[in-house]
Amino acid sequence: MVLKMIETPRLILRQWLPEDYPCFAQMSTNPKVMQYFPKLLSRSESDALIDKFHDIIDHQGWGFWAVELKATHQFIGFVGLHEQATQFSFSPCVEIGWRLDHAYWGQGYATEAAQAALKFAFDQLALEKVVSFTTLENTKSQSVMQKLNMTYVKDFQHPALAVDHPLCWHVLYQIEKNDFC
């Protein structure tokens, strides 16, 4: 499967480009953007993450896509789908996730892009269910999950974080194909 891009009224979800690297690196050092992640990323860690996302999209045609504004072609973050084959008690599953630069929060971009990614998941990949998760404190992402008509499933401890880590506890949401509109 080769996917060139997904378009929404205001956004383009696409493969990562060389010019995305510095913008994403800047996002990855922003304490507001990274508040609910274990740490800020160095430039090499940020670049390696883009390389991973790029390779997954090259291999399977989908993944965490770079997101740009249609009107200006400005890179604003990423939204997409990621296979979680073994990491969680609810694996195997496909998660939907997003990370946008702080300047683009509160404008409906995450919801708009995530709706397009879910449409792709259900129509093109023929998935029956997609999950999403975040820390208990990340109410902004939970609000996006609720706007997507996702349903709360449970709280859980993230297996990659120590039990006493402040971000260890997460909330799991899911949406089934029949509940997607």
mmCIF file with all atom_site columns, C-alpha atoms in Angstrom:
data_model
loop_
_atom_site.group_PDB
_atom_site.id
_atom_site.type_symbol
_atom_site.label_atom_id
_atom_site.label_alt_id
_atom_site.label_comp_id
_atom_site.label_asym_id
_atom_site.label_entity_id
_atom_site.label_seq_id
_atom_site.pdbx_PDB_ins_code
_atom_site.Cartn_x
_atom_site.Cartn_y
_atom_site.Cartn_z
_atom_site.occupancy
_atom_site.B_iso_or_equiv
_atom_site.pdbx_formal_charge
_atom_site.auth_seq_id
_atom_site.auth_comp_id
_atom_site.auth_asym_id
_atom_site.auth_atom_id
_atom_site.pdbx_PDB_model_num
ATOM 1   C CA . MET A 1 1   ? 0.000   0.000  0.000  1.00 0.00 ? 1   MET A CA 1
ATOM 2   C CA . VAL A 1 2   ? 1.449   3.331  -1.062 1.00 0.00 ? 2   VAL A CA 1
ATOM 3   C CA . LEU A 1 3   ? -0.307  6.359  0.392  1.00 0.00 ? 3   LEU A CA 1
ATOM 4   C CA . LYS A 1 4   ? 0.771   9.742  -0.899 1.00 0.00 ? 4   LYS A CA 1
ATOM 5   C CA . MET A 1 5   ? -1.213  11.950 1.513  1.00 0.00 ? 5   MET A CA 1
ATOM 6   C CA . ILE A 1 6   ? -4.510  12.545 3.250  1.00 0.00 ? 6   ILE A CA 1
ATOM 7   C CA . GLU A 1 7   ? -6.212  15.902 2.870  1.00 0.00 ? 7   GLU A CA 1
ATOM 8   C CA . THR A 1 8   ? -8.781  17.537 5.118  1.00 0.00 ? 8   THR A CA 1
ATOM 9   C CA . PRO A 1 9   ? -10.370 20.961 4.632  1.00 0.00 ? 9   PRO A CA 1
ATOM 10  C CA . ARG A 1 10  ? -7.420  22.693 6.359  1.00 0.00 ? 10  ARG A CA 1
ATOM 11  C CA . LEU A 1 11  ? -4.648  20.106 6.607  1.00 0.00 ? 11  LEU A CA 1
ATOM 12  C CA . ILE A 1 12  ? -2.393  17.709 4.724  1.00 0.00 ? 12  ILE A CA 1
ATOM 13  C CA . LEU A 1 13  ? -1.189  14.521 6.418  1.00 0.00 ? 13  LEU A CA 1
ATOM 14  C CA . ARG A 1 14  ? 1.914   13.394 4.525  1.00 0.00 ? 14  ARG A CA 1
ATOM 15  C CA . GLN A 1 15  ? 5.269   11.678 4.569  1.00 0.00 ? 15  GLN A CA 1
ATOM 16  C CA . TRP A 1 16  ? 8.009   13.446 6.524  1.00 0.00 ? 16  TRP A CA 1
ATOM 17  C CA . LEU A 1 17  ? 10.293  15.850 4.607  1.00 0.00 ? 17  LEU A CA 1
ATOM 18  C CA . PRO A 1 18  ? 13.839  17.057 5.365  1.00 0.00 ? 18  PRO A CA 1
ATOM 19  C CA . GLU A 1 19  ? 12.539  20.525 6.228  1.00 0.00 ? 19  GLU A CA 1
ATOM 20  C CA . ASP A 1 20  ? 10.384  19.034 9.032  1.00 0.00 ? 20  ASP A CA 1
ATOM 21  C CA . TYR A 1 21  ? 13.427  18.027 11.089 1.00 0.00 ? 21  TYR A CA 1
ATOM 22  C CA . PRO A 1 22  ? 14.313  21.437 12.613 1.00 0.00 ? 22  PRO A CA 1
ATOM 23  C CA . CYS A 1 23  ? 10.657  22.292 13.317 1.00 0.00 ? 23  CYS A CA 1
ATOM 24  C CA . PHE A 1 24  ? 10.047  18.965 15.030 1.00 0.00 ? 24  PHE A CA 1
ATOM 25  C CA . ALA A 1 25  ? 13.294  19.303 16.989 1.00 0.00 ? 25  ALA A CA 1
ATOM 26  C CA . GLN A 1 26  ? 12.108  22.677 18.279 1.00 0.00 ? 26  GLN A CA 1
ATOM 27  C CA . MET A 1 27  ? 8.744   21.159 19.279 1.00 0.00 ? 27  MET A CA 1
ATOM 28  C CA . SER A 1 28  ? 10.559  18.322 21.045 1.00 0.00 ? 28  SER A CA 1
ATOM 29  C CA . THR A 1 29  ? 12.362  20.772 23.344 1.00 0.00 ? 29  THR A CA 1
ATOM 30  C CA . ASN A 1 30  ? 9.253   22.780 24.201 1.00 0.00 ? 30  ASN A CA 1
ATOM 31  C CA . PRO A 1 31  ? 8.224   21.992 27.800 1.00 0.00 ? 31  PRO A CA 1
ATOM 32  C CA . LYS A 1 32  ? 4.543   22.717 27.016 1.00 0.00 ? 32  LYS A CA 1
ATOM 33  C CA . VAL A 1 33  ? 4.464   20.335 24.055 1.00 0.00 ? 33  VAL A CA 1
ATOM 34  C CA . MET A 1 34  ? 6.371   17.646 25.955 1.00 0.00 ? 34  MET A CA 1
ATOM 35  C CA . GLN A 1 35  ? 4.649   18.109 29.331 1.00 0.00 ? 35  GLN A CA 1
ATOM 36  C CA . TYR A 1 36  ? 3.057   14.642 29.263 1.00 0.00 ? 36  TYR A CA 1
ATOM 37  C CA . PHE A 1 37  ? 6.071   12.795 27.889 1.00 0.00 ? 37  PHE A CA 1
ATOM 38  C CA . PRO A 1 38  ? 8.910   11.419 30.025 1.00 0.00 ? 38  PRO A CA 1
ATOM 39  C CA . LYS A 1 39  ? 11.492  13.926 28.801 1.00 0.00 ? 39  LYS A CA 1
ATOM 40  C CA . LEU A 1 40  ? 12.436  16.570 26.279 1.00 0.00 ? 40  LEU A CA 1
ATOM 41  C CA . LEU A 1 41  ? 14.181  15.147 23.221 1.00 0.00 ? 41  LEU A CA 1
ATOM 42  C CA . SER A 1 42  ? 17.661  16.072 22.049 1.00 0.00 ? 42  SER A CA 1
ATOM 43  C CA . ARG A 1 43  ? 18.111  16.942 18.388 1.00 0.00 ? 43  ARG A CA 1
ATOM 44  C CA . SER A 1 44  ? 19.496  13.458 17.646 1.00 0.00 ? 44  SER A CA 1
ATOM 45  C CA . GLU A 1 45  ? 16.580  11.788 19.474 1.00 0.00 ? 45  GLU A CA 1
ATOM 46  C CA . SER A 1 46  ? 14.085  13.972 17.616 1.00 0.00 ? 46  SER A CA 1
ATOM 47  C CA . ASP A 1 47  ? 15.724  13.212 14.251 1.00 0.00 ? 47  ASP A CA 1
ATOM 48  C CA . ALA A 1 48  ? 15.789  9.478  15.039 1.00 0.00 ? 48  ALA A CA 1
ATOM 49  C CA . LEU A 1 49  ? 12.072  9.557  15.825 1.00 0.00 ? 49  LEU A CA 1
ATOM 50  C CA . ILE A 1 50  ? 11.312  11.188 12.466 1.00 0.00 ? 50  ILE A CA 1
ATOM 51  C CA . ASP A 1 51  ? 13.524  8.608  10.750 1.00 0.00 ? 51  ASP A CA 1
ATOM 52  C CA . LYS A 1 52  ? 11.526  5.833  12.448 1.00 0.00 ? 52  LYS A CA 1
ATOM 53  C CA . PHE A 1 53  ? 8.180   7.382  11.473 1.00 0.00 ? 53  PHE A CA 1
ATOM 54  C CA . HIS A 1 54  ? 9.408   7.922  7.890  1.00 0.00 ? 54  HIS A CA 1
ATOM 55  C CA . ASP A 1 55  ? 10.600  4.324  7.554  1.00 0.00 ? 55  ASP A CA 1
ATOM 56  C CA . ILE A 1 56  ? 7.327   2.905  8.893  1.00 0.00 ? 56  ILE A CA 1
ATOM 57  C CA . ILE A 1 57  ? 5.317   4.985  6.410  1.00 0.00 ? 57  ILE A CA 1
ATOM 58  C CA . ASP A 1 58  ? 7.672   3.935  3.591  1.00 0.00 ? 58  ASP A CA 1
ATOM 59  C CA . HIS A 1 59  ? 7.237   0.273  4.557  1.00 0.00 ? 59  HIS A CA 1
ATOM 60  C CA . GLN A 1 60  ? 3.494   0.059  5.210  1.00 0.00 ? 60  GLN A CA 1
ATOM 61  C CA . GLY A 1 61  ? 2.046   3.225  3.634  1.00 0.00 ? 61  GLY A CA 1
ATOM 62  C CA . TRP A 1 62  ? 0.756   4.677  6.903  1.00 0.00 ? 62  TRP A CA 1
ATOM 63  C CA . GLY A 1 63  ? 1.893   5.689  10.363 1.00 0.00 ? 63  GLY A CA 1
ATOM 64  C CA . PHE A 1 64  ? 2.443   8.914  12.259 1.00 0.00 ? 64  PHE A CA 1
ATOM 65  C CA . TRP A 1 65  ? 2.173   11.400 9.388  1.00 0.00 ? 65  TRP A CA 1
ATOM 66  C CA . ALA A 1 66  ? 3.632   14.889 9.357  1.00 0.00 ? 66  ALA A CA 1
ATOM 67  C CA . VAL A 1 67  ? 0.828   17.472 9.360  1.00 0.00 ? 67  VAL A CA 1
ATOM 68  C CA . GLU A 1 68  ? 0.964   20.760 7.507  1.00 0.00 ? 68  GLU A CA 1
ATOM 69  C CA . LEU A 1 69  ? -1.486  23.605 7.047  1.00 0.00 ? 69  LEU A CA 1
ATOM 70  C CA . LYS A 1 70  ? -2.903  23.612 3.518  1.00 0.00 ? 70  LYS A CA 1
ATOM 71  C CA . ALA A 1 71  ? -2.951  27.389 3.267  1.00 0.00 ? 71  ALA A CA 1
ATOM 72  C CA . THR A 1 72  ? 0.700   28.000 4.195  1.00 0.00 ? 72  THR A CA 1
ATOM 73  C CA . HIS A 1 73  ? 2.357   24.544 4.015  1.00 0.00 ? 73  HIS A CA 1
ATOM 74  C CA . GLN A 1 74  ? 3.608   25.171 7.571  1.00 0.00 ? 74  GLN A CA 1
ATOM 75  C CA . PHE A 1 75  ? 4.551   21.980 9.451  1.00 0.00 ? 75  PHE A CA 1
ATOM 76  C CA . ILE A 1 76  ? 2.523   21.879 12.685 1.00 0.00 ? 76  ILE A CA 1
ATOM 77  C CA . GLY A 1 77  ? 3.223   18.416 14.140 1.00 0.00 ? 77  GLY A CA 1
ATOM 78  C CA . PHE A 1 78  ? 2.122   14.841 13.560 1.00 0.00 ? 78  PHE A CA 1
ATOM 79  C CA . VAL A 1 79  ? -1.051  12.771 13.684 1.00 0.00 ? 79  VAL A CA 1
ATOM 80  C CA . GLY A 1 80  ? -1.556  9.187  12.713 1.00 0.00 ? 80  GLY A CA 1
ATOM 81  C CA . LEU A 1 81  ? -1.693  5.520  13.467 1.00 0.00 ? 81  LEU A CA 1
ATOM 82  C CA . HIS A 1 82  ? 0.824   3.182  15.040 1.00 0.00 ? 82  HIS A CA 1
ATOM 83  C CA . GLU A 1 83  ? 0.794   -0.570 15.597 1.00 0.00 ? 83  GLU A CA 1
ATOM 84  C CA . GLN A 1 84  ? 1.329   -1.648 19.183 1.00 0.00 ? 84  GLN A CA 1
ATOM 85  C CA . ALA A 1 85  ? 1.993   -5.339 18.707 1.00 0.00 ? 85  ALA A CA 1
ATOM 86  C CA . THR A 1 86  ? 3.170   -6.437 22.142 1.00 0.00 ? 86  THR A CA 1
ATOM 87  C CA . GLN A 1 87  ? 3.871   -3.569 24.562 1.00 0.00 ? 87  GLN A CA 1
ATOM 88  C CA . PHE A 1 88  ? 0.531   -3.388 26.378 1.00 0.00 ? 88  PHE A CA 1
ATOM 89  C CA . SER A 1 89  ? -1.911  -5.749 28.058 1.00 0.00 ? 89  SER A CA 1
ATOM 90  C CA . PHE A 1 90  ? -4.420  -4.639 25.382 1.00 0.00 ? 90  PHE A CA 1
ATOM 91  C CA . SER A 1 91  ? -1.987  -5.389 22.501 1.00 0.00 ? 91  SER A CA 1
ATOM 92  C CA . PRO A 1 92  ? -2.038  -6.174 19.667 1.00 0.00 ? 92  PRO A CA 1
ATOM 93  C CA . CYS A 1 93  ? -3.772  -2.975 18.667 1.00 0.00 ? 93  CYS A CA 1
ATOM 94  C CA . VAL A 1 94  ? -3.451  0.113  16.508 1.00 0.00 ? 94  VAL A CA 1
ATOM 95  C CA . GLU A 1 95  ? -3.286  3.410  18.341 1.00 0.00 ? 95  GLU A CA 1
ATOM 96  C CA . ILE A 1 96  ? -4.114  6.856  17.074 1.00 0.00 ? 96  ILE A CA 1
ATOM 97  C CA . GLY A 1 97  ? -1.940  9.656  18.383 1.00 0.00 ? 97  GLY A CA 1
ATOM 98  C CA . TRP A 1 98  ? -1.022  13.269 17.843 1.00 0.00 ? 98  TRP A CA 1
ATOM 99  C CA . ARG A 1 99  ? 1.516   15.883 18.843 1.00 0.00 ? 99  ARG A CA 1
ATOM 100 C CA . LEU A 1 100 ? 1.110   19.441 17.613 1.00 0.00 ? 100 LEU A CA 1
ATOM 101 C CA . ASP A 1 101 ? 3.236   22.505 18.181 1.00 0.00 ? 101 ASP A CA 1
ATOM 102 C CA . HIS A 1 102 ? 1.822   24.643 20.997 1.00 0.00 ? 102 HIS A CA 1
ATOM 103 C CA . ALA A 1 103 ? 0.986   27.533 18.623 1.00 0.00 ? 103 ALA A CA 1
ATOM 104 C CA . TYR A 1 104 ? -1.598  25.290 16.915 1.00 0.00 ? 104 TYR A CA 1
ATOM 105 C CA . TRP A 1 105 ? -3.451  24.015 19.995 1.00 0.00 ? 105 TRP A CA 1
ATOM 106 C CA . GLY A 1 106 ? -7.100  24.847 20.527 1.00 0.00 ? 106 GLY A CA 1
ATOM 107 C CA . GLN A 1 107 ? -7.937  25.332 16.849 1.00 0.00 ? 107 GLN A CA 1
ATOM 108 C CA . GLY A 1 108 ? -9.427  21.903 16.114 1.00 0.00 ? 108 GLY A CA 1
ATOM 109 C CA . TYR A 1 109 ? -6.449  20.691 14.076 1.00 0.00 ? 109 TYR A CA 1
ATOM 110 C CA . ALA A 1 110 ? -5.792  17.555 16.145 1.00 0.00 ? 110 ALA A CA 1
ATOM 111 C CA . THR A 1 111 ? -9.446  16.506 15.934 1.00 0.00 ? 111 THR A CA 1
ATOM 112 C CA . GLU A 1 112 ? -9.666  17.253 12.199 1.00 0.00 ? 112 GLU A CA 1
ATOM 113 C CA . ALA A 1 113 ? -6.512  15.299 11.379 1.00 0.00 ? 113 ALA A CA 1
ATOM 114 C CA . ALA A 1 114 ? -7.416  12.435 13.726 1.00 0.00 ? 114 ALA A CA 1
ATOM 115 C CA . GLN A 1 115 ? -10.853 12.080 12.101 1.00 0.00 ? 115 GLN A CA 1
ATOM 116 C CA . ALA A 1 116 ? -9.123  11.674 8.731  1.00 0.00 ? 116 ALA A CA 1
ATOM 117 C CA . ALA A 1 117 ? -6.709  9.121  10.207 1.00 0.00 ? 117 ALA A CA 1
ATOM 118 C CA . LEU A 1 118 ? -9.614  7.158  11.711 1.00 0.00 ? 118 LEU A CA 1
ATOM 119 C CA . LYS A 1 119 ? -11.440 7.195  8.372  1.00 0.00 ? 119 LYS A CA 1
ATOM 120 C CA . PHE A 1 120 ? -8.294  5.743  6.811  1.00 0.00 ? 120 PHE A CA 1
ATOM 121 C CA . ALA A 1 121 ? -8.028  3.138  9.593  1.00 0.00 ? 121 ALA A CA 1
ATOM 122 C CA . PHE A 1 122 ? -11.585 1.928  9.130  1.00 0.00 ? 122 PHE A CA 1
ATOM 123 C CA . ASP A 1 123 ? -12.008 2.356  5.347  1.00 0.00 ? 123 ASP A CA 1
ATOM 124 C CA . GLN A 1 124 ? -8.542  1.467  4.010  1.00 0.00 ? 124 GLN A CA 1
ATOM 125 C CA . LEU A 1 125 ? -7.064  -0.773 6.696  1.00 0.00 ? 125 LEU A CA 1
ATOM 126 C CA . ALA A 1 126 ? -10.430 -2.359 7.570  1.00 0.00 ? 126 ALA A CA 1
ATOM 127 C CA . LEU A 1 127 ? -9.660  -2.178 11.281 1.00 0.00 ? 127 LEU A CA 1
ATOM 128 C CA . GLU A 1 128 ? -12.456 -3.015 13.695 1.00 0.00 ? 128 GLU A CA 1
ATOM 129 C CA . LYS A 1 129 ? -11.083 -0.906 16.566 1.00 0.00 ? 129 LYS A CA 1
ATOM 130 C CA . VAL A 1 130 ? -8.540  1.850  17.235 1.00 0.00 ? 130 VAL A CA 1
ATOM 131 C CA . VAL A 1 131 ? -7.243  2.858  20.677 1.00 0.00 ? 131 VAL A CA 1
ATOM 132 C CA . SER A 1 132 ? -5.693  5.979  22.125 1.00 0.00 ? 132 SER A CA 1
ATOM 133 C CA . PHE A 1 133 ? -4.036  6.634  25.449 1.00 0.00 ? 133 PHE A CA 1
ATOM 134 C CA . THR A 1 134 ? -2.404  9.406  27.402 1.00 0.00 ? 134 THR A CA 1
ATOM 135 C CA . THR A 1 135 ? -1.487  10.308 30.949 1.00 0.00 ? 135 THR A CA 1
ATOM 136 C CA . LEU A 1 136 ? -4.323  10.848 33.422 1.00 0.00 ? 136 LEU A CA 1
ATOM 137 C CA . GLU A 1 137 ? -3.450  14.546 33.656 1.00 0.00 ? 137 GLU A CA 1
ATOM 138 C CA . ASN A 1 138 ? -3.553  15.209 29.890 1.00 0.00 ? 138 ASN A CA 1
ATOM 139 C CA . THR A 1 139 ? -7.136  16.417 29.736 1.00 0.00 ? 139 THR A CA 1
ATOM 140 C CA . LYS A 1 140 ? -6.584  18.220 26.410 1.00 0.00 ? 140 LYS A CA 1
ATOM 141 C CA . SER A 1 141 ? -5.804  14.943 24.613 1.00 0.00 ? 141 SER A CA 1
ATOM 142 C CA . GLN A 1 142 ? -8.637  13.215 26.445 1.00 0.00 ? 142 GLN A CA 1
ATOM 143 C CA . SER A 1 143 ? -10.953 15.956 25.160 1.00 0.00 ? 143 SER A CA 1
ATOM 144 C CA . VAL A 1 144 ? -9.823  15.208 21.591 1.00 0.00 ? 144 VAL A CA 1
ATOM 145 C CA . MET A 1 145 ? -10.518 11.501 22.192 1.00 0.00 ? 145 MET A CA 1
ATOM 146 C CA . GLN A 1 146 ? -14.024 12.349 23.380 1.00 0.00 ? 146 GLN A CA 1
ATOM 147 C CA . LYS A 1 147 ? -14.628 14.633 20.356 1.00 0.00 ? 147 LYS A CA 1
ATOM 148 C CA . LEU A 1 148 ? -13.665 11.660 18.169 1.00 0.00 ? 148 LEU A CA 1
ATOM 149 C CA . ASN A 1 149 ? -16.458 9.645  19.848 1.00 0.00 ? 149 ASN A CA 1
ATOM 150 C CA . MET A 1 150 ? -13.929 7.420  21.576 1.00 0.00 ? 150 MET A CA 1
ATOM 151 C CA . THR A 1 151 ? -15.041 5.625  24.732 1.00 0.00 ? 151 THR A CA 1
ATOM 152 C CA . TYR A 1 152 ? -13.150 5.402  28.016 1.00 0.00 ? 152 TYR A CA 1
ATOM 153 C CA . VAL A 1 153 ? -11.981 1.826  28.694 1.00 0.00 ? 153 VAL A CA 1
ATOM 154 C CA . LYS A 1 154 ? -9.735  1.912  31.769 1.00 0.00 ? 154 LYS A CA 1
ATOM 155 C CA . ASP A 1 155 ? -6.778  3.398  33.596 1.00 0.00 ? 155 ASP A CA 1
ATOM 156 C CA . PHE A 1 156 ? -3.489  1.499  33.323 1.00 0.00 ? 156 PHE A CA 1
ATOM 157 C CA . GLN A 1 157 ? 0.172   1.741  34.211 1.00 0.00 ? 157 GLN A CA 1
ATOM 158 C CA . HIS A 1 158 ? 2.378   2.381  31.190 1.00 0.00 ? 158 HIS A CA 1
ATOM 159 C CA . PRO A 1 159 ? 4.815   -0.557 31.040 1.00 0.00 ? 159 PRO A CA 1
ATOM 160 C CA . ALA A 1 160 ? 7.726   1.588  29.816 1.00 0.00 ? 160 ALA A CA 1
ATOM 161 C CA . LEU A 1 161 ? 7.607   3.810  32.901 1.00 0.00 ? 161 LEU A CA 1
ATOM 162 C CA . ALA A 1 162 ? 8.577   3.002  36.480 1.00 0.00 ? 162 ALA A CA 1
ATOM 163 C CA . VAL A 1 163 ? 5.622   2.488  38.807 1.00 0.00 ? 163 VAL A CA 1
ATOM 164 C CA . ASP A 1 164 ? 6.627   5.573  40.792 1.00 0.00 ? 164 ASP A CA 1
ATOM 165 C CA . HIS A 1 165 ? 7.093   7.783  37.698 1.00 0.00 ? 165 HIS A CA 1
ATOM 166 C CA . PRO A 1 166 ? 4.684   10.751 37.802 1.00 0.00 ? 166 PRO A CA 1
ATOM 167 C CA . LEU A 1 167 ? 3.423   9.938  34.272 1.00 0.00 ? 167 LEU A CA 1
ATOM 168 C CA . CYS A 1 168 ? 3.049   6.187  34.849 1.00 0.00 ? 168 CYS A CA 1
ATOM 169 C CA . TRP A 1 169 ? -0.749  6.158  35.067 1.00 0.00 ? 169 TRP A CA 1
ATOM 170 C CA . HIS A 1 170 ? -2.527  6.436  31.729 1.00 0.00 ? 170 HIS A CA 1
ATOM 171 C CA . VAL A 1 171 ? -6.081  6.386  30.488 1.00 0.00 ? 171 VAL A CA 1
ATOM 172 C CA . LEU A 1 172 ? -7.157  4.143  27.592 1.00 0.00 ? 172 LEU A CA 1
ATOM 173 C CA . TYR A 1 173 ? -9.878  5.093  25.104 1.00 0.00 ? 173 TYR A CA 1
ATOM 174 C CA . GLN A 1 174 ? -11.101 3.182  22.058 1.00 0.00 ? 174 GLN A CA 1
ATOM 175 C CA . ILE A 1 175 ? -13.431 3.526  19.119 1.00 0.00 ? 175 ILE A CA 1
ATOM 176 C CA . GLU A 1 176 ? -14.971 0.700  17.154 1.00 0.00 ? 176 GLU A CA 1
ATOM 177 C CA . LYS A 1 177 ? -15.696 0.929  13.447 1.00 0.00 ? 177 LYS A CA 1
ATOM 178 C CA . ASN A 1 178 ? -19.452 0.922  14.041 1.00 0.00 ? 178 ASN A CA 1
ATOM 179 C CA . ASP A 1 179 ? -19.162 3.959  16.346 1.00 0.00 ? 179 ASP A CA 1
ATOM 180 C CA . PHE A 1 180 ? -17.186 6.071  13.862 1.00 0.00 ? 180 PHE A CA 1
ATOM 181 C CA . CYS A 1 181 ? -19.214 8.687  12.020 1.00 0.00 ? 181 CYS A CA 1
#
